[in-house]
Coordinates of C-alpha atoms and ligand atoms in Angstrom, one line a residue:
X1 CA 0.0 0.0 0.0
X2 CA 1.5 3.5 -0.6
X3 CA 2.2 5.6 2.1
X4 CA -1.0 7.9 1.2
X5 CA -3.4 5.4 1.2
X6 CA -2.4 4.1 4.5
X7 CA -2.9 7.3 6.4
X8 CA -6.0 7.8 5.2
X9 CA -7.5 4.5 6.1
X10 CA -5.8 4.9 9.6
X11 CA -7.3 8.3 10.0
X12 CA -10.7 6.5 8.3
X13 CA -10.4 4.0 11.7
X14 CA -9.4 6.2 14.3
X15 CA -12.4 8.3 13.0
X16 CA -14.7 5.0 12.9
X17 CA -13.2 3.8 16.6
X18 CA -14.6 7.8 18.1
X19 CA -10.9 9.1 18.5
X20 CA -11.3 13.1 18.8
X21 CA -8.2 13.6 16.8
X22 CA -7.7 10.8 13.9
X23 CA -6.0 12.4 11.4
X24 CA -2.9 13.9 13.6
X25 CA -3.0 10.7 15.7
X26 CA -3.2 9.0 12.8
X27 CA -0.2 11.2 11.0
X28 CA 1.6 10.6 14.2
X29 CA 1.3 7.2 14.6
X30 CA 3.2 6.8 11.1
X31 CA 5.9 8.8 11.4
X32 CA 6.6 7.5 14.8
X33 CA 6.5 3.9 14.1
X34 CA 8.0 4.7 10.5
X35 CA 10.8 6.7 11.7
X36 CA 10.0 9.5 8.9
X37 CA 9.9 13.5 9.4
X38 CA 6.5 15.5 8.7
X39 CA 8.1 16.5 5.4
X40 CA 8.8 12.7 4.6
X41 CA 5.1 11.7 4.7
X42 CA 4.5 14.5 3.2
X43 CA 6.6 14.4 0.3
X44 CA 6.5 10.9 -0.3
X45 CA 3.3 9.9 -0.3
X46 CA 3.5 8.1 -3.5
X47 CA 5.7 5.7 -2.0
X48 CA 5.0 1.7 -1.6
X49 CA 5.0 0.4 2.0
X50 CA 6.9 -3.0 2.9
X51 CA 3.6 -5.1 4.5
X52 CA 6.3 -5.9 7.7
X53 CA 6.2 -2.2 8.4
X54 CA 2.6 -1.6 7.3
X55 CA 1.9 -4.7 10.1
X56 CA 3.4 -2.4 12.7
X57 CA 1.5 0.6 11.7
X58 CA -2.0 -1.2 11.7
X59 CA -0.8 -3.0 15.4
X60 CA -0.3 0.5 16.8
X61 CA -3.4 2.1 15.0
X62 CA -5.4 -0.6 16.4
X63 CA -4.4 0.1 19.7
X64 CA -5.3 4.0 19.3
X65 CA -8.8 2.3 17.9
X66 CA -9.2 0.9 21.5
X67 CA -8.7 4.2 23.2
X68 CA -5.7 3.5 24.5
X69 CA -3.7 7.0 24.8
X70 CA -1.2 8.9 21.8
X71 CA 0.9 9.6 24.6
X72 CA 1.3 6.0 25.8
X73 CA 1.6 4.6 22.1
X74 CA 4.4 7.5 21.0
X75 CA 6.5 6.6 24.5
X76 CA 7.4 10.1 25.4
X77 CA 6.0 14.0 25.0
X78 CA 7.5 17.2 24.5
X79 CA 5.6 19.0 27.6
X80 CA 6.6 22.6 29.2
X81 CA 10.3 22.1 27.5
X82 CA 11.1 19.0 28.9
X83 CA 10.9 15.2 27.4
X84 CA 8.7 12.6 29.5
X85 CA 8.3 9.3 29.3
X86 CA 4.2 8.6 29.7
X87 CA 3.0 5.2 30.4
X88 CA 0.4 3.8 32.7
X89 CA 2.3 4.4 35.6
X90 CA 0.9 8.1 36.0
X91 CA -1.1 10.8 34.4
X92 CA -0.9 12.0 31.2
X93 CA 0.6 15.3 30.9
X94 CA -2.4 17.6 30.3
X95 CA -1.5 21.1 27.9
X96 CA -3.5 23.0 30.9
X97 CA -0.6 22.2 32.9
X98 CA 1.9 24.1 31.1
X99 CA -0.5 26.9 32.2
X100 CA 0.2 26.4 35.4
X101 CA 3.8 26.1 34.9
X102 CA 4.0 29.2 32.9
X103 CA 2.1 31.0 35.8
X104 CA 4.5 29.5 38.8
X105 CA 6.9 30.4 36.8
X106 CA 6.5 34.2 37.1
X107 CA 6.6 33.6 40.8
X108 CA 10.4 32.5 40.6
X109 CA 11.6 35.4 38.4
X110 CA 13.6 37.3 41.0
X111 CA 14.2 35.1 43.4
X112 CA 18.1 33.5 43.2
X113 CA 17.8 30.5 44.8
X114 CA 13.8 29.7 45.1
X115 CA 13.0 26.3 46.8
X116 CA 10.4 24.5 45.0
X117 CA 7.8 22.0 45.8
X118 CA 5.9 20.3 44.0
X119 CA 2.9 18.2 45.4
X120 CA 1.5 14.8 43.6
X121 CA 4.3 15.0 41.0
X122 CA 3.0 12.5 38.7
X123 CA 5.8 12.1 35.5
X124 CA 7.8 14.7 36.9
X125 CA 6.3 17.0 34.8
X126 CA 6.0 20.3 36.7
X127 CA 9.0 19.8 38.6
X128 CA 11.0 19.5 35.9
X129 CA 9.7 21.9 34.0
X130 CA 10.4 24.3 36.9
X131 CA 13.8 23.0 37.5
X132 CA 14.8 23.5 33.2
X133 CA 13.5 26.5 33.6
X134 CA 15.4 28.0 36.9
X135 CA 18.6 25.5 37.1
X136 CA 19.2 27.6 40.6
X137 CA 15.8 26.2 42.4
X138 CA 16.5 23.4 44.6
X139 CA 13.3 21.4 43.6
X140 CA 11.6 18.8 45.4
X141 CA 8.6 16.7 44.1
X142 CA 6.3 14.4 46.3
X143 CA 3.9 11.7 45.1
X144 CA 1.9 8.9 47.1
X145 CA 2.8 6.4 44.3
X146 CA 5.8 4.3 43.7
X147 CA 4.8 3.9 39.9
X148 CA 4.5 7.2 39.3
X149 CA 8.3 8.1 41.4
X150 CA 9.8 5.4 39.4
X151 CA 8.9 7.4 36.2
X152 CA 9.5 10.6 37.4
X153 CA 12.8 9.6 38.3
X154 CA 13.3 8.1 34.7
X155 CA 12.9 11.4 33.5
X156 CA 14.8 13.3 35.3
X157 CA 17.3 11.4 34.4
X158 CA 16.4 11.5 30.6
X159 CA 16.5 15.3 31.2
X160 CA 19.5 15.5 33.1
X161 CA 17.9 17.6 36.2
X162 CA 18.5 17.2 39.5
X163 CA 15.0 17.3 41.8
X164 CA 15.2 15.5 44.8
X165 CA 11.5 12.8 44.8
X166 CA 10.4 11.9 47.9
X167 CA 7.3 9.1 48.1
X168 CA 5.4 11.1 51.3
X169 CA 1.0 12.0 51.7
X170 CA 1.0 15.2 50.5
X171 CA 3.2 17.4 52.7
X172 CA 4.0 14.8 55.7
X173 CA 7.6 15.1 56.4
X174 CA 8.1 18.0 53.8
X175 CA 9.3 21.0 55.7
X176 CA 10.5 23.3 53.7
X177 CA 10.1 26.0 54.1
X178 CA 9.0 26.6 50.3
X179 CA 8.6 29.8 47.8
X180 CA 6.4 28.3 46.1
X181 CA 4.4 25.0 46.6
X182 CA 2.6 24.1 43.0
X183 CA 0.1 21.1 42.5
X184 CA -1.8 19.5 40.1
X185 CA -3.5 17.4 42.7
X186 CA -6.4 14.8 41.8
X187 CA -9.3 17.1 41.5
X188 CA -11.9 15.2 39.4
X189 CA -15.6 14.5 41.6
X190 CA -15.4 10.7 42.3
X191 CA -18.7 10.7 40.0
X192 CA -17.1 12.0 36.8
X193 CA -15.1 8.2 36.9
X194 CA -19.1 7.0 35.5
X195 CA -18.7 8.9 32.0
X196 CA -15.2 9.4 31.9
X197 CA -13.5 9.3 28.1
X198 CA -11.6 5.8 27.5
X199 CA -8.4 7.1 27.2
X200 CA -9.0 8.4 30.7
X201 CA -9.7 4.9 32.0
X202 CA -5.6 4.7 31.8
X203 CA -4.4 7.0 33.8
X204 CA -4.5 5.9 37.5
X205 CA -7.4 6.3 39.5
X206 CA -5.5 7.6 42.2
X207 CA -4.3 10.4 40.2
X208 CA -8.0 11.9 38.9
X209 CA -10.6 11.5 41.6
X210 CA -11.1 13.1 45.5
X211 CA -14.2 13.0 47.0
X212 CA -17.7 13.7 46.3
X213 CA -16.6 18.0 44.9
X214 CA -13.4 16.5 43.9
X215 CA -11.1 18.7 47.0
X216 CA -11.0 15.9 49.5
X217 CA -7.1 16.2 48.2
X218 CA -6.7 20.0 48.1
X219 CA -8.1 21.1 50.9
X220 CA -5.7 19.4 53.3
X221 CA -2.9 20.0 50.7
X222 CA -3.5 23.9 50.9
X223 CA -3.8 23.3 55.1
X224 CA -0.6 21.8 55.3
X225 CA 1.2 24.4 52.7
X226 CA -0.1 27.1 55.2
X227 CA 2.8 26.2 57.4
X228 CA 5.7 25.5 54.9
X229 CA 5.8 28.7 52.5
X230 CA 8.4 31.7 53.3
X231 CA 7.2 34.6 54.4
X232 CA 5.5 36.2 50.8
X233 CA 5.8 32.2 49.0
X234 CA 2.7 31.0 46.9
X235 CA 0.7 28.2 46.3
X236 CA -0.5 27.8 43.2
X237 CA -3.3 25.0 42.4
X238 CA -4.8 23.4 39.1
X239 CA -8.5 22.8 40.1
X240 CA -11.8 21.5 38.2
X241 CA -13.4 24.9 36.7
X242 CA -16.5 23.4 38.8
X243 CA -14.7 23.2 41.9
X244 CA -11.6 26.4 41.7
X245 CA -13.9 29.4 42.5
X246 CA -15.2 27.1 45.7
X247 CA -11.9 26.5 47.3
X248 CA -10.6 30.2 46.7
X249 CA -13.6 30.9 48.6
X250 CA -12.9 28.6 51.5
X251 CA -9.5 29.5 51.4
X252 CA -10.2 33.2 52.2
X253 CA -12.1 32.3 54.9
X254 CA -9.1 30.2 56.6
X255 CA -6.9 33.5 56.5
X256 CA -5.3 33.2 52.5
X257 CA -5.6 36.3 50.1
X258 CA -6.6 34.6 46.7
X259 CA -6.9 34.7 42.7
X260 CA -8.2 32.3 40.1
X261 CA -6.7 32.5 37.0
X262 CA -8.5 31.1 33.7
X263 CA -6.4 28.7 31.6
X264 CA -6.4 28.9 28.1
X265 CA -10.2 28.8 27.2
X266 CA -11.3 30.9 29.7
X267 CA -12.6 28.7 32.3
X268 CA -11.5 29.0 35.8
X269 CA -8.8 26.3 36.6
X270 CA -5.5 27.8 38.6
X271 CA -5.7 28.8 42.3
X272 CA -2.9 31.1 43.6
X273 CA -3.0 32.0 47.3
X274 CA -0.9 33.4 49.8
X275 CA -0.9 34.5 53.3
X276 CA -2.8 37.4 53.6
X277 CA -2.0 37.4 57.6
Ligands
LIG1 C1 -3.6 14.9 38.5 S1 -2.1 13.9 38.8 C2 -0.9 15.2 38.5 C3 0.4 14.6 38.0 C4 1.4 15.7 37.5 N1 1.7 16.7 38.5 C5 0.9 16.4 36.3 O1 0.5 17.6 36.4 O2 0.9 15.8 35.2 C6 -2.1 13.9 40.6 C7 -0.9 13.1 41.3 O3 -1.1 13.2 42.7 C8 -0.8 11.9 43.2 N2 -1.4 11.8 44.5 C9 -2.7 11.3 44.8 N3 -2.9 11.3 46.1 C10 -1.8 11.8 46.7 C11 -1.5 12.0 48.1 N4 -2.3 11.8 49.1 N5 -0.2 12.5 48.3 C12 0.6 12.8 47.3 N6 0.4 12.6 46.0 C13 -0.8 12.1 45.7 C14 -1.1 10.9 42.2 O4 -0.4 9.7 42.4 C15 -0.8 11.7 40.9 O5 0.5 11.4 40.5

């Protein structure tokens, strides 16, 4: 088959399987597992397939059919200017997040030697981004899983970064103290698991749902931070749009000044707060 026809019919099957992007996934999918550029399957779409390599194509489309994630099936992700490995072992990277990191970020500007934490670190992904970002912060990430330190770790290493991961519930034995505490903490209501998307299905459990308004995770997490920011440090929180404007709320009320920020499509997702005491 040439290479033309076969990305349309993988496109036509990701379409036919409910995949809400087939034809990138589907361009994806070949250059990965083809080893060519955007330009090569581009330009040489006139070009005959050998059936071994069109049998590998077809084995990894017909995973993508099943819902199983791009992320997984491509191995690793550019995300916030880092590489990461993604497998099941923790959340997908989500592009919301590199809102968040692009919004702690502003926090470290003029500090020299900010220390960092982040909470429920997942791949690694905002800690490292912070760290390639500010090679002076001395960053710590924390997660409750083993899995998901194990591939954090991996990429750290596969990034070359230094950020010290400790396996802890939330902010036990974390003392800091901390300029900035960041999380990206499960935030999904336990409900949402009913009609949640198949890809979904793969990331852990533990890393989407908490509690019946989804802040059975945050609003200890933002307790404990109370006691482990500098003087003037920030907590910044990614949040459900349904839940972020409620636990800014109940934040103020416990003593925190507070903002929500909008991610990219305007609904209400980030959660900065400091001590307004
Ligand atoms: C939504 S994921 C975020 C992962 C990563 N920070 C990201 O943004 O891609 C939440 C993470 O919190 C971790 N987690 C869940 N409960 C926790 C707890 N009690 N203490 C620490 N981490 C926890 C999960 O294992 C998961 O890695």
């Amino acid at each position: 088959m040439q290479l033309r026809d076969l990305l349309t019919r993988a496109a036509e099957r990701l379409t036919a399987a409910g995949v809400s992007s087939p034809e990138p996934d589907a361009r994806l999918l070949l250059e990965h597992t083809l080893n060519l550029s955007r330009t090569a399957l581009l330009l040489r779409g006139g070009e005959e397939v050998a059936p071994e390599a069109e049998a590998r194509v077809w084995a990894r489309i017909e995973r993508r059919a099943a819902r199983v994630p791009l992320q997984h099936l491509l191995g690793e992700v550019e995300w916030g200017g880092v590489r990461l490995k993604s497998d099941a072992r923790a959340l997908v990277p989500r592009p919301e997040t590199e809102w968040l990191l692009h919004l702690a970020s502003q926090q470290l500007q003029s500090l020299s030697q900010p220390r960092v934490l982040d909470v429920g670190t997942g791949t690694g992904a905002l800690a490292l981004g912070l760290k390639a970002a500010f090679a002076h912060a001395e960053v710590t990430a924390s997660d409750l899983s083993a899995d998901a330190l194990s591939l954090a770790r991996e990429n750290a290493a596969l990034n070359g970064l230094d950020v010290t991961f400790v396996q802890t519930d939330l902010l036990a034995g974390l003392d800091g103290p901390f300029d900035l505490i960041v999380s990206n903490p499960p935030y999904l209501p336990s409900a949402d698991r009913e009609t949640a998307d198949p890809e979904v299905r793969h990331d852990p459990d533990l890393a989407l749902y908490a509690g019946p308004d989804g802040l059975d995770l945050a609003r200890p997490l933002a307790a404990e931070a109370a006691a482990r920011l500098t003087p003037g440090g920030t907590l910044w929180l990614e949040l459900d749009p349904r839940n972020a404007p409620a636990l800014a709320a109940e934040l103020r009320g416990a003593g925190w000044a507070t903002e929500v920020h909008a991610d990219l499509t305007g609904r209400e997702r980030f959660v900065r707060a400091w001590r307004a005491e």
